Each structure stands twice: as structure tokens, then as C-alpha cells.
Coordinates of C-alpha atoms and ligand atoms in Angstrom, one line a residue:
M126 CA -9.5 -10.7 -16.1
T127 CA -7.9 -11.1 -12.7
R128 CA -6.3 -14.3 -13.6
E129 CA -5.0 -12.9 -16.9
R130 CA -3.4 -9.8 -15.3
S131 CA -1.7 -11.8 -12.5
L132 CA -0.3 -14.2 -15.0
S133 CA 1.1 -11.4 -17.2
E134 CA 2.6 -9.8 -14.2
L135 CA 4.1 -13.1 -13.0
H136 CA 5.4 -13.5 -16.5
A137 CA 7.0 -10.1 -16.6
D138 CA 8.7 -10.7 -13.2
D139 CA 9.9 -14.2 -13.7
P140 CA 9.4 -15.7 -17.2
Q141 CA 11.0 -19.0 -16.3
R142 CA 8.8 -19.6 -13.4
A143 CA 5.6 -18.5 -15.3
D144 CA 6.6 -20.9 -18.0
A145 CA 7.0 -23.8 -15.6
L146 CA 3.6 -23.0 -14.0
I147 CA 1.8 -22.9 -17.3
W148 CA 3.4 -25.9 -18.9
G149 CA 3.7 -29.3 -17.4
R150 CA 5.6 -31.4 -19.9
R151 CA 5.8 -29.1 -23.0
G152 CA 2.9 -30.1 -25.2
T153 CA 0.2 -30.2 -22.5
L154 CA -1.5 -27.1 -21.2
R155 CA -2.0 -26.8 -17.5
G156 CA -5.0 -25.8 -15.4
A157 CA -5.4 -22.0 -15.8
A158 CA -4.9 -22.2 -19.6
L159 CA -7.3 -25.0 -19.9
A160 CA -10.0 -23.3 -17.9
A161 CA -9.6 -20.2 -20.0
M162 CA -10.2 -22.3 -23.1
G163 CA -13.2 -23.9 -21.5
A164 CA -11.7 -27.4 -22.1
S165 CA -12.1 -30.2 -19.6
L166 CA -8.9 -32.2 -20.3
G167 CA -5.4 -31.4 -21.6
A168 CA -5.3 -30.4 -25.2
T169 CA -2.2 -31.3 -27.0
I170 CA -0.2 -28.5 -28.6
P171 CA 1.1 -29.9 -31.8
F172 CA 3.6 -27.0 -32.4
A173 CA 4.7 -26.7 -28.7
D174 CA 8.3 -27.4 -29.8
R175 CA 8.2 -24.2 -31.8
M176 CA 6.7 -22.1 -29.1
P177 CA 9.4 -19.7 -27.7
A178 CA 10.1 -20.4 -24.1
G179 CA 8.3 -18.0 -21.8
L180 CA 5.6 -17.2 -24.4
L181 CA 2.2 -17.2 -22.8
P182 CA -0.4 -19.1 -24.8
A183 CA -2.9 -16.6 -26.3
A184 CA -5.8 -18.6 -24.7
L185 CA -4.7 -17.1 -21.4
A186 CA -5.4 -13.6 -22.7
Q187 CA -9.1 -14.3 -22.8
G188 CA -10.9 -13.0 -19.8
T189 CA -13.3 -15.4 -18.1
A190 CA -16.1 -12.8 -17.4
A191 CA -18.4 -12.2 -20.3
P192 CA -18.1 -8.6 -21.4
A193 CA -21.0 -6.2 -21.2
T194 CA -22.5 -5.6 -24.6
L195 CA -24.2 -2.6 -26.1
Q196 CA -28.0 -2.4 -26.4
M197 CA -28.8 0.6 -28.5
E198 CA -31.3 1.0 -31.3
G199 CA -29.5 0.7 -34.7
K200 CA -26.4 -0.8 -33.1
A201 CA -25.1 -4.3 -32.9
A202 CA -24.0 -6.0 -29.6
L203 CA -20.7 -4.2 -29.5
I204 CA -18.4 -4.7 -26.4
I205 CA -18.8 -1.9 -23.9
L206 CA -15.4 -0.5 -22.8
G207 CA -16.8 2.5 -21.0
E208 CA -20.2 3.8 -20.1
R209 CA -19.4 7.5 -19.4
P210 CA -18.2 8.5 -21.9
L211 CA -19.7 5.8 -24.0
V212 CA -17.1 3.7 -25.7
A213 CA -17.8 0.4 -27.5
E214 CA -15.6 -1.9 -29.6
T215 CA -16.5 -4.2 -32.5
P216 CA -15.3 -7.8 -32.0
E217 CA -13.0 -8.7 -34.9
V218 CA -15.3 -11.4 -36.2
M219 CA -18.1 -8.8 -36.5
L220 CA -15.8 -7.0 -39.0
D221 CA -16.2 -9.6 -41.7
D222 CA -18.0 -7.3 -44.2
A223 CA -15.9 -5.5 -46.9
I224 CA -17.8 -2.3 -46.0
T225 CA -18.5 -1.9 -42.3
P226 CA -22.3 -1.7 -41.8
T227 CA -23.3 1.2 -39.6
D228 CA -24.6 -1.0 -36.8
K229 CA -21.1 -2.6 -36.5
F230 CA -19.2 0.7 -36.5
F231 CA -17.3 1.1 -33.2
I232 CA -18.2 4.1 -30.8
R233 CA -15.8 6.4 -29.2
N234 CA -16.9 9.5 -27.3
N235 CA -14.8 11.7 -25.1
G236 CA -17.6 13.9 -23.8
Q237 CA -21.4 13.7 -23.5
I238 CA -23.5 12.6 -26.4
P239 CA -25.4 15.7 -27.5
P240 CA -29.1 15.4 -28.1
P241 CA -30.1 14.8 -31.8
F242 CA -30.2 18.1 -33.7
A243 CA -33.8 19.3 -33.5
G244 CA -33.8 21.5 -36.6
D245 CA -33.7 20.7 -40.3
P246 CA -30.3 19.0 -40.8
K247 CA -29.7 21.2 -43.9
S248 CA -29.7 24.3 -41.6
W249 CA -26.8 23.0 -39.4
K250 CA -23.9 25.5 -39.7
L251 CA -20.2 25.1 -40.2
R252 CA -17.8 28.0 -39.8
I253 CA -14.3 28.1 -41.5
D254 CA -12.1 30.9 -40.1
G255 CA -8.7 31.8 -38.8
E256 CA -5.9 32.3 -41.3
V257 CA -8.2 32.7 -44.3
N258 CA -9.0 35.6 -46.6
T259 CA -12.7 35.0 -46.5
P260 CA -14.2 33.3 -43.5
L261 CA -17.2 31.1 -44.4
D262 CA -20.4 30.4 -42.6
L263 CA -22.1 27.7 -44.5
T264 CA -25.2 25.6 -43.9
I265 CA -25.2 22.0 -44.8
G266 CA -27.6 22.9 -47.6
E267 CA -25.1 25.4 -49.0
L268 CA -22.2 23.0 -48.5
E269 CA -24.0 20.3 -50.6
S270 CA -25.0 22.7 -53.4
R271 CA -21.7 24.6 -53.7
F272 CA -19.2 21.8 -53.6
P273 CA -18.9 18.4 -55.3
L274 CA -20.0 15.5 -53.2
V275 CA -17.7 12.5 -53.2
T276 CA -18.3 8.9 -51.9
R277 CA -15.3 6.9 -50.7
Q278 CA -14.6 3.8 -48.6
L279 CA -12.4 5.2 -45.8
Q280 CA -10.8 3.6 -42.8
M281 CA -11.3 5.2 -39.4
E282 CA -9.2 3.8 -36.6
C283 CA -8.9 5.0 -33.0
G284 CA -5.3 6.0 -32.1
G285 CA -5.6 3.7 -29.2
N286 CA -6.6 0.6 -31.2
G287 CA -4.7 -2.4 -29.9
R288 CA -3.9 -0.7 -26.6
N289 CA -4.6 -3.8 -24.5
A290 CA -1.4 -5.3 -25.8
F291 CA 0.9 -2.9 -23.9
V292 CA 2.9 -4.3 -21.0
P293 CA 2.6 -2.7 -18.5
P294 CA -0.9 -1.5 -19.3
A295 CA -1.2 2.0 -20.7
S296 CA -4.0 4.3 -19.5
G297 CA -7.1 4.6 -21.5
N298 CA -9.8 2.3 -23.0
Q299 CA -8.4 -1.2 -23.2
W300 CA -9.1 -1.7 -26.9
G301 CA -8.5 -5.0 -28.6
N302 CA -8.2 -4.6 -32.4
G303 CA -11.8 -3.6 -33.0
A304 CA -11.6 0.2 -33.0
I305 CA -11.5 0.2 -36.8
S306 CA -14.1 0.6 -39.5
N307 CA -14.1 0.8 -43.2
A308 CA -17.4 2.4 -44.1
E309 CA -18.7 4.3 -47.2
W310 CA -18.7 8.0 -46.5
T311 CA -20.3 10.8 -48.5
G312 CA -19.3 14.4 -48.2
V313 CA -17.4 17.4 -49.5
R314 CA -13.6 17.7 -49.7
L315 CA -12.2 19.9 -47.0
R316 CA -9.7 21.2 -49.6
D317 CA -12.6 22.5 -51.7
L318 CA -13.9 24.5 -48.7
L319 CA -10.5 25.8 -47.9
A320 CA -9.9 26.9 -51.5
A321 CA -13.1 28.9 -51.3
A322 CA -12.0 30.5 -48.0
G323 CA -8.6 31.3 -49.4
P324 CA -5.9 30.1 -46.9
K325 CA -3.3 32.7 -46.1
E326 CA 0.5 31.9 -46.4
T327 CA 0.4 31.6 -42.6
A328 CA -2.1 28.8 -42.5
H329 CA -0.1 25.8 -41.4
F330 CA -2.4 23.8 -39.1
T331 CA -6.1 23.2 -38.5
G332 CA -8.1 23.2 -35.3
Q333 CA -11.5 21.4 -35.2
F334 CA -14.5 22.0 -33.0
G335 CA -17.7 20.0 -32.3
A336 CA -21.0 20.5 -30.4
D337 CA -20.7 17.7 -27.8
P338 CA -20.4 19.0 -24.2
H339 CA -17.5 18.2 -22.0
L340 CA -18.2 15.3 -19.6
S341 CA -18.2 17.8 -16.7
G342 CA -20.8 20.0 -18.5
A343 CA -18.5 23.0 -18.2
A344 CA -19.4 25.3 -21.2
D345 CA -15.8 26.6 -21.6
R346 CA -14.3 23.1 -22.0
A347 CA -14.4 21.0 -25.2
A348 CA -14.9 17.2 -25.2
M349 CA -12.4 16.9 -28.1
S350 CA -10.8 19.5 -30.3
R351 CA -7.9 18.3 -32.3
G352 CA -6.0 19.6 -35.4
M353 CA -3.5 18.5 -38.1
P354 CA -0.9 19.9 -40.5
I355 CA -2.4 21.7 -43.5
A356 CA -1.1 19.0 -45.9
K357 CA -3.3 16.3 -44.4
A358 CA -6.3 18.7 -44.4
M359 CA -5.7 19.2 -48.1
D360 CA -5.6 15.5 -48.9
E361 CA -8.3 14.6 -51.4
D362 CA -9.7 12.0 -48.9
T363 CA -10.1 14.3 -46.0
L364 CA -13.9 14.8 -46.1
I365 CA -16.7 16.7 -44.3
C366 CA -19.5 14.2 -44.3
T367 CA -23.2 14.1 -44.2
R368 CA -23.9 10.5 -45.1
L369 CA -22.6 7.1 -43.8
N370 CA -23.3 4.0 -45.9
G371 CA -25.8 5.9 -48.1
A372 CA -28.0 7.1 -45.2
A373 CA -28.0 10.1 -42.9
I374 CA -25.3 9.8 -40.2
P375 CA -26.7 8.5 -36.9
N376 CA -26.5 10.9 -34.0
I377 CA -24.0 8.7 -32.1
H378 CA -21.6 8.9 -35.1
G379 CA -21.7 12.7 -35.2
A380 CA -24.8 13.8 -37.1
P381 CA -25.5 15.8 -39.0
L382 CA -21.9 16.8 -39.9
R383 CA -18.6 15.1 -39.2
M384 CA -15.1 15.0 -40.5
V385 CA -13.4 11.9 -41.8
V386 CA -9.6 12.0 -41.7
P387 CA -8.8 8.5 -42.9
G388 CA -5.5 6.7 -41.9
W389 CA -4.8 9.1 -39.1
P390 CA -6.0 8.8 -35.4
G391 CA -9.8 8.7 -35.3
S392 CA -9.8 11.6 -32.9
L393 CA -9.2 13.9 -35.8
S394 CA -12.5 12.9 -37.4
Q395 CA -14.5 15.5 -35.5
K396 CA -18.1 14.6 -34.8
W397 CA -21.0 17.1 -34.5
M398 CA -18.7 19.5 -36.4
T399 CA -19.3 23.2 -36.0
R400 CA -16.0 24.9 -36.9
L401 CA -12.6 24.5 -38.4
T402 CA -10.0 27.2 -38.0
L403 CA -6.7 27.6 -39.8
L404 CA -3.7 28.4 -37.6
P405 CA -0.1 29.5 -38.0
V406 CA 1.0 27.1 -35.1
P407 CA -0.3 23.7 -33.9
H408 CA -3.7 23.8 -32.3
T409 CA -3.8 23.6 -28.5
G410 CA -7.3 22.2 -28.0
Q411 CA -8.5 19.2 -26.0
G412 CA -6.5 16.2 -27.1
M413 CA -3.4 18.1 -28.2
G414 CA 0.0 18.3 -26.6
G415 CA 1.6 16.5 -23.6
T416 CA 1.1 12.7 -24.1
S417 CA -2.3 13.0 -25.9
Y418 CA -2.1 11.2 -29.3
R419 CA 1.6 11.6 -29.1
V420 CA 4.4 8.9 -29.1
P421 CA 8.0 9.1 -28.0
V422 CA 10.6 10.1 -30.6
R423 CA 13.0 7.7 -28.8
P424 CA 11.7 4.8 -26.8
I425 CA 11.1 5.4 -23.1
V426 CA 11.1 3.0 -20.2
P427 CA 7.8 1.1 -20.3
G428 CA 5.7 2.3 -17.4
S429 CA 7.6 5.5 -16.8
R430 CA 5.9 8.8 -16.2
N431 CA 6.4 11.3 -18.9
N432 CA 5.3 14.8 -19.6
G433 CA 5.4 14.4 -23.3
A434 CA 8.6 16.3 -23.9
E435 CA 10.3 14.8 -27.0
F436 CA 7.1 13.2 -28.1
A437 CA 5.6 13.7 -31.6
D438 CA 2.0 13.7 -32.8
L439 CA 0.8 10.3 -34.0
T440 CA 0.2 10.8 -37.7
S441 CA -0.4 7.9 -40.2
M442 CA -1.5 4.8 -38.2
P443 CA 0.8 1.8 -38.3
V444 CA 0.2 -1.4 -40.3
R445 CA -2.3 -3.9 -38.8
S446 CA -4.3 -7.0 -39.7
I447 CA -7.4 -8.5 -38.2
L448 CA -8.8 -12.0 -38.5
T449 CA -12.5 -12.0 -39.2
S450 CA -13.2 -15.7 -40.1
H451 CA -12.3 -17.3 -36.7
G452 CA -12.9 -15.8 -33.3
H453 CA -10.3 -16.0 -30.5
G454 CA -11.3 -19.1 -28.5
A455 CA -13.2 -20.8 -31.3
R456 CA -13.7 -24.6 -31.2
L457 CA -13.6 -26.5 -34.4
P458 CA -14.7 -30.1 -35.0
A459 CA -12.2 -33.0 -34.6
G460 CA -10.6 -33.9 -37.9
T461 CA -10.6 -30.3 -39.3
R462 CA -7.4 -30.3 -41.4
A463 CA -7.5 -26.9 -43.2
L464 CA -8.7 -23.4 -42.3
E465 CA -10.1 -20.9 -44.7
L466 CA -8.9 -17.7 -43.2
R467 CA -10.3 -14.2 -43.9
G468 CA -9.7 -10.8 -42.6
A469 CA -8.7 -7.2 -43.3
A470 CA -5.5 -5.2 -43.2
W471 CA -4.6 -1.5 -43.5
A472 CA -1.6 0.8 -42.9
G473 CA -2.8 4.4 -42.4
D474 CA -1.8 6.5 -45.5
L475 CA 0.1 3.5 -47.0
T476 CA -1.2 0.3 -48.6
V477 CA -0.6 -3.2 -47.4
R478 CA 1.9 -5.2 -49.4
A479 CA 1.4 -8.7 -47.8
V480 CA -0.4 -10.6 -45.1
D481 CA 1.0 -13.8 -43.8
A482 CA -0.4 -16.4 -41.4
S483 CA 1.3 -18.8 -39.0
L484 CA 0.1 -21.7 -37.0
D485 CA 3.5 -22.6 -35.4
Y486 CA 4.2 -19.4 -33.4
G487 CA 5.9 -17.6 -36.2
A488 CA 8.3 -20.4 -37.1
S489 CA 6.9 -20.5 -40.6
W490 CA 4.5 -18.2 -42.5
V491 CA 2.0 -18.9 -45.3
P492 CA 1.3 -16.0 -47.7
M493 CA -2.4 -14.9 -47.9
Q494 CA -4.0 -13.2 -51.0
V495 CA -4.4 -9.5 -50.4
A496 CA -7.0 -7.6 -52.5
D497 CA -6.4 -4.1 -53.7
P498 CA -8.2 -1.4 -51.7
A499 CA -11.5 -0.2 -53.2
N500 CA -9.9 3.3 -53.3
R501 CA -7.0 5.0 -51.5
H502 CA -7.5 4.9 -47.7
A503 CA -9.8 1.9 -47.8
W504 CA -8.7 -1.2 -46.0
Q505 CA -7.8 -4.3 -47.9
R506 CA -9.5 -7.7 -47.5
W507 CA -7.4 -10.8 -47.4
T508 CA -8.1 -14.6 -47.7
G509 CA -6.0 -17.7 -47.6
R510 CA -5.9 -21.4 -46.6
I511 CA -3.7 -23.0 -44.0
A512 CA -3.3 -26.7 -43.3
L513 CA -3.6 -28.2 -39.9
P514 CA -1.5 -31.3 -39.0
S515 CA -3.8 -32.7 -36.3
D516 CA -6.3 -31.9 -33.7
G517 CA -5.2 -29.8 -30.7
Y518 CA -4.5 -26.2 -29.5
F519 CA -3.4 -23.8 -32.2
E520 CA -2.9 -20.1 -32.5
I521 CA -3.6 -18.3 -35.7
W522 CA -1.0 -15.6 -36.0
T523 CA -1.6 -12.9 -38.7
R524 CA 1.0 -10.3 -39.7
A525 CA 0.6 -7.6 -42.3
T526 CA 3.5 -5.8 -44.1
D527 CA 3.0 -2.2 -45.4
A528 CA 4.2 -0.9 -48.8
Q529 CA 7.4 0.3 -47.2
G530 CA 8.2 -3.2 -45.8
K531 CA 7.3 -2.5 -42.2
M532 CA 5.7 -5.4 -40.4
Q533 CA 3.6 -5.8 -37.3
P534 CA 6.0 -6.5 -34.4
H535 CA 5.7 -9.5 -32.1
A536 CA 4.8 -7.4 -29.2
A537 CA 3.4 -3.9 -28.8
A538 CA 6.3 -1.5 -29.3
N539 CA 7.3 2.0 -28.4
W540 CA 5.4 2.0 -25.1
N541 CA 3.8 5.4 -24.3
P542 CA 1.7 6.5 -21.3
Q543 CA -1.5 6.8 -23.2
G544 CA -1.0 3.7 -25.2
Y545 CA -1.0 4.7 -28.9
G546 CA 0.1 2.8 -32.0
A547 CA 0.1 -0.8 -30.6
N548 CA 0.0 -3.0 -33.6
A549 CA 1.4 -6.4 -32.4
I550 CA 0.9 -9.5 -34.6
G551 CA -2.6 -10.8 -34.1
R552 CA -3.0 -14.0 -32.1
A553 CA -6.3 -16.0 -32.0
A554 CA -6.4 -19.2 -30.0
I555 CA -8.4 -22.1 -31.5
L556 CA -9.1 -25.6 -30.3
V557 CA -9.6 -28.4 -32.8
G558 CA -11.4 -31.5 -31.5
Ligands
MTE1723 N1 -16.9 15.8 -31.3 C1 -16.2 14.7 -31.1 N2 -15.6 14.1 -32.1 C2 -14.9 13.0 -32.0 C3 -14.8 12.4 -30.7 C4 -15.4 13.0 -29.6 O1 -15.4 12.6 -28.4 N3 -16.1 14.2 -29.8 N4 -14.0 11.3 -30.5 C5 -13.0 11.0 -31.6 C6 -12.4 9.7 -31.5 S1 -11.2 9.5 -30.3 C7 -12.6 8.7 -32.4 S2 -11.7 7.3 -32.4 C8 -13.7 8.8 -33.4 C9 -14.8 7.7 -33.2 O2 -15.9 7.9 -34.0 P1 -17.2 7.0 -33.8 O3 -17.7 7.2 -32.4 O4 -18.1 7.4 -34.9 O5 -16.7 5.6 -34.0 O6 -14.4 10.1 -33.3 C10 -13.6 11.2 -32.9 N5 -14.4 12.4 -33.0
MO1724 MO1 -10.0 7.5 -30.7

């Protein structure tokens, strides 16, 4: 990690000099890069002539220390990004299933993990109040018997997914691209509940509450309490869920009741949910206002301090692709001349129109086949084949385009203090031979 950071900083200061340090003759990687790849001798870089001057090989972005992995019953060996609160990311290659299995679902807590609910899960209570004609106090049992249950594949992505691509680093958990899941959720539609409560004309925003204690333990502070405009709350895919992948939700993922607000920052998907209130003005709970889940309306100087004036709430997440067939740093046998690539792509409330892959640093792109989503707000799987000219060091770049034609940018754009919305083109380094 130390090496990586210092090289990035050197690069930011003096790209020409960094370039000269990394490259001997163009086409042969020097020391640090080789060490990062675990190679003993110089690997040739067949497409070195197409690599833009000053570009750091992606191999350098791999830290040398092995990351700590999660050891928790019912969970896979996720990468631990933080212990308190517990935050763990799913490596991209672990996201190879069409439907994300529960054990591979990333974890993001902002407060303490509450103890598992001791009572009968059906007796857990949810309150709907605020700008409604009839406040509701419903048990899960009542919820499930009064309102239709729906099952959907829904993406849930942390607003900070991809944050580690920001230069200079933004504050917060340094997510790669693994704060994403596409699981099968079962629950009731929030809009059915709201229809029963009768929203007043003045109901323009929601505020959500959960039972997890603040990290400090202070009873008057919430770990996370966000809200959204009423239109998103009324979306047919905004659910209040009791089941994940056909089973009871595990405690770590918000049992026995949690929201799923697909396509928007995961922070809206309130875990351990106890209450939703309708408001005439935006909610002011934990995680609202300032620079929290907010991005600049006009770009600001990267690294600058900012109080969040002229920032707007992050709404639909930007287009992103992941590569799940080949891990960053993978080694393939000499003589491999084609890669069968596989991955997923999504674009918040939109669909993905195209995924392209490049082996020559973006000089040319090969279209991949992109499947339709299982339903609205599900991610899309993609597959494709790309030919290799020889052995050597390659980078697999993947770039998705959303239905409105927006593509992933070459570098994380619209820098913001808390690092939201970084969706740079994916780069996985591989060594053939
Ligand atoms: N009650 C509560 N809900 C919460 C959070 C939290 O800390 N407390 N974290 C949010 C964030 S930031 C994300 S990205 C998702 C993560 O859900 P997961 O831990 O099930 O992956 O839950 C959201 N809901
Ligand atoms: Mo998040």
C-alpha cells in the first residue's frame, strides 16, 4: 500500500518523471511494477505503444500486503475495510453469480450491530407517520397479511463504491468496485403502505429510522437515518423486505425488516427498520446534508475542503461494470490466445446499453454481449471473447454505457470530499506466460 500511494503521489506531482521511473525502454516493466505482479523477470507489454504516456500500469495499484478477510458464520471471506463499524467488500471475482448469494453480499454498517431480535420476528413493529392521514403501527405479521408480497432481483450499491479511484483520496472506506449486490428480495411495496396511510399533499420526502445504536452508544444519536423524495419512495421497486434469497434476512443485513431502495445509494436501504416518516421538507437525519451522500453541482478543486454548499444529493447511481471472470493480478498459462470474459453491469435507475472491453489501453474496444435485466433494477450480466496477440502483461479494461449514452470515464470524475459516484473504467492486470 505504501508503495502504491507514493507512486501515485509522485505521478500526480511529476508525471514525466514517474513515467521514466516505471518504464525503462517502453515495453519492459521496471522493478516496482514487476514486484507488484509477483513476476521475477521483465514481462513484455505487447500494447505498450498504445499506452498513454504517464499512465500507471494497473499492476501497481495492487497492494502488496494481503488484506484481512472476514470470518463470520454464514459469510464468505470478504475483504475487511473496517472493523468498527464493520465494513466488508466482496472481491469482484466473487460476484460471478447472476443472483448474489447471501454469504457474498457486502457489509456496510455505520453504527453498532444490534443483537439479533429476541422476539418472534412476526411481532417486530414498523411505524409510518408524519404527513399522513392515518399513521400506521404494523407488525411484520400484519404487513405480510395485509399487503401483496413481491420478489424481485434488485441491485444494492453503496454510494461510495469505487471510492479508492479518487485522486487525491477521498475520506471514507476505500471501496474497490465490490460494494454491489444483486440479490433476490421479498417484501411489500412501500407505496402500498403509503397508500394505506394516506399521504397528505404536503408529503414530499421520507425519513427512515433503524434500531442500530450509534457507534458512541449515545441513545439520542442515530447510526444512519436517511430519506428520499416521495417519487422514489413510490417506485414499484422500493420495498420493505423480510426475506433475502428465499430465506429470513440475516441479522448483519438488517433482520427482521429492511428497506431496499434499488439503484440509489445503499444508505437509503435502511436496515433493522423501525419507522418511516413523511415530511414536507428534506429529512435532516444522520447521513443527510453537508457533504454526506452529496456531490458538487459544478466540479470543485480535487482535495479542496467544502461545506457542501452547492452540492446535490446523490440519486440514481452512475453506470458501472465489473469483471468477474478474471481477477486483478491473475496469471494465465503461456500460449493463452483468447479470453472468455464475464461480468455484470448496471446503471442505477437506467439500464445498460453496452459493455465494451479493451486490451490495448482503450485504443480499440470489443463489444460484449449484454443480457437483459431479470427485471427493472436488476443488474445485467455480460459475456464476450477477446483475442490475445501474444504472451505478456495486459490490462483488461471494461466500460459500460447506459441507456442515455453515458459511459464510464477514464478516471474517477467530479471529485468530492466524501468520495461518491466514482465509476472509472475497470482495469484488471493479467500476466500471460
Ligand atoms: N440501520 C442502518 N441501515 C443501513 C446502514 C446502517 O449503518 N444502519 N448502512 C447503509 C449503507 S451505507 C449501505 S451501503 C447498506 C449496506 O447494506 P448491507 O450491510 O446489507 O450490505 O445499508 C444501509 N442501511
Ligand atoms: Mo453505503
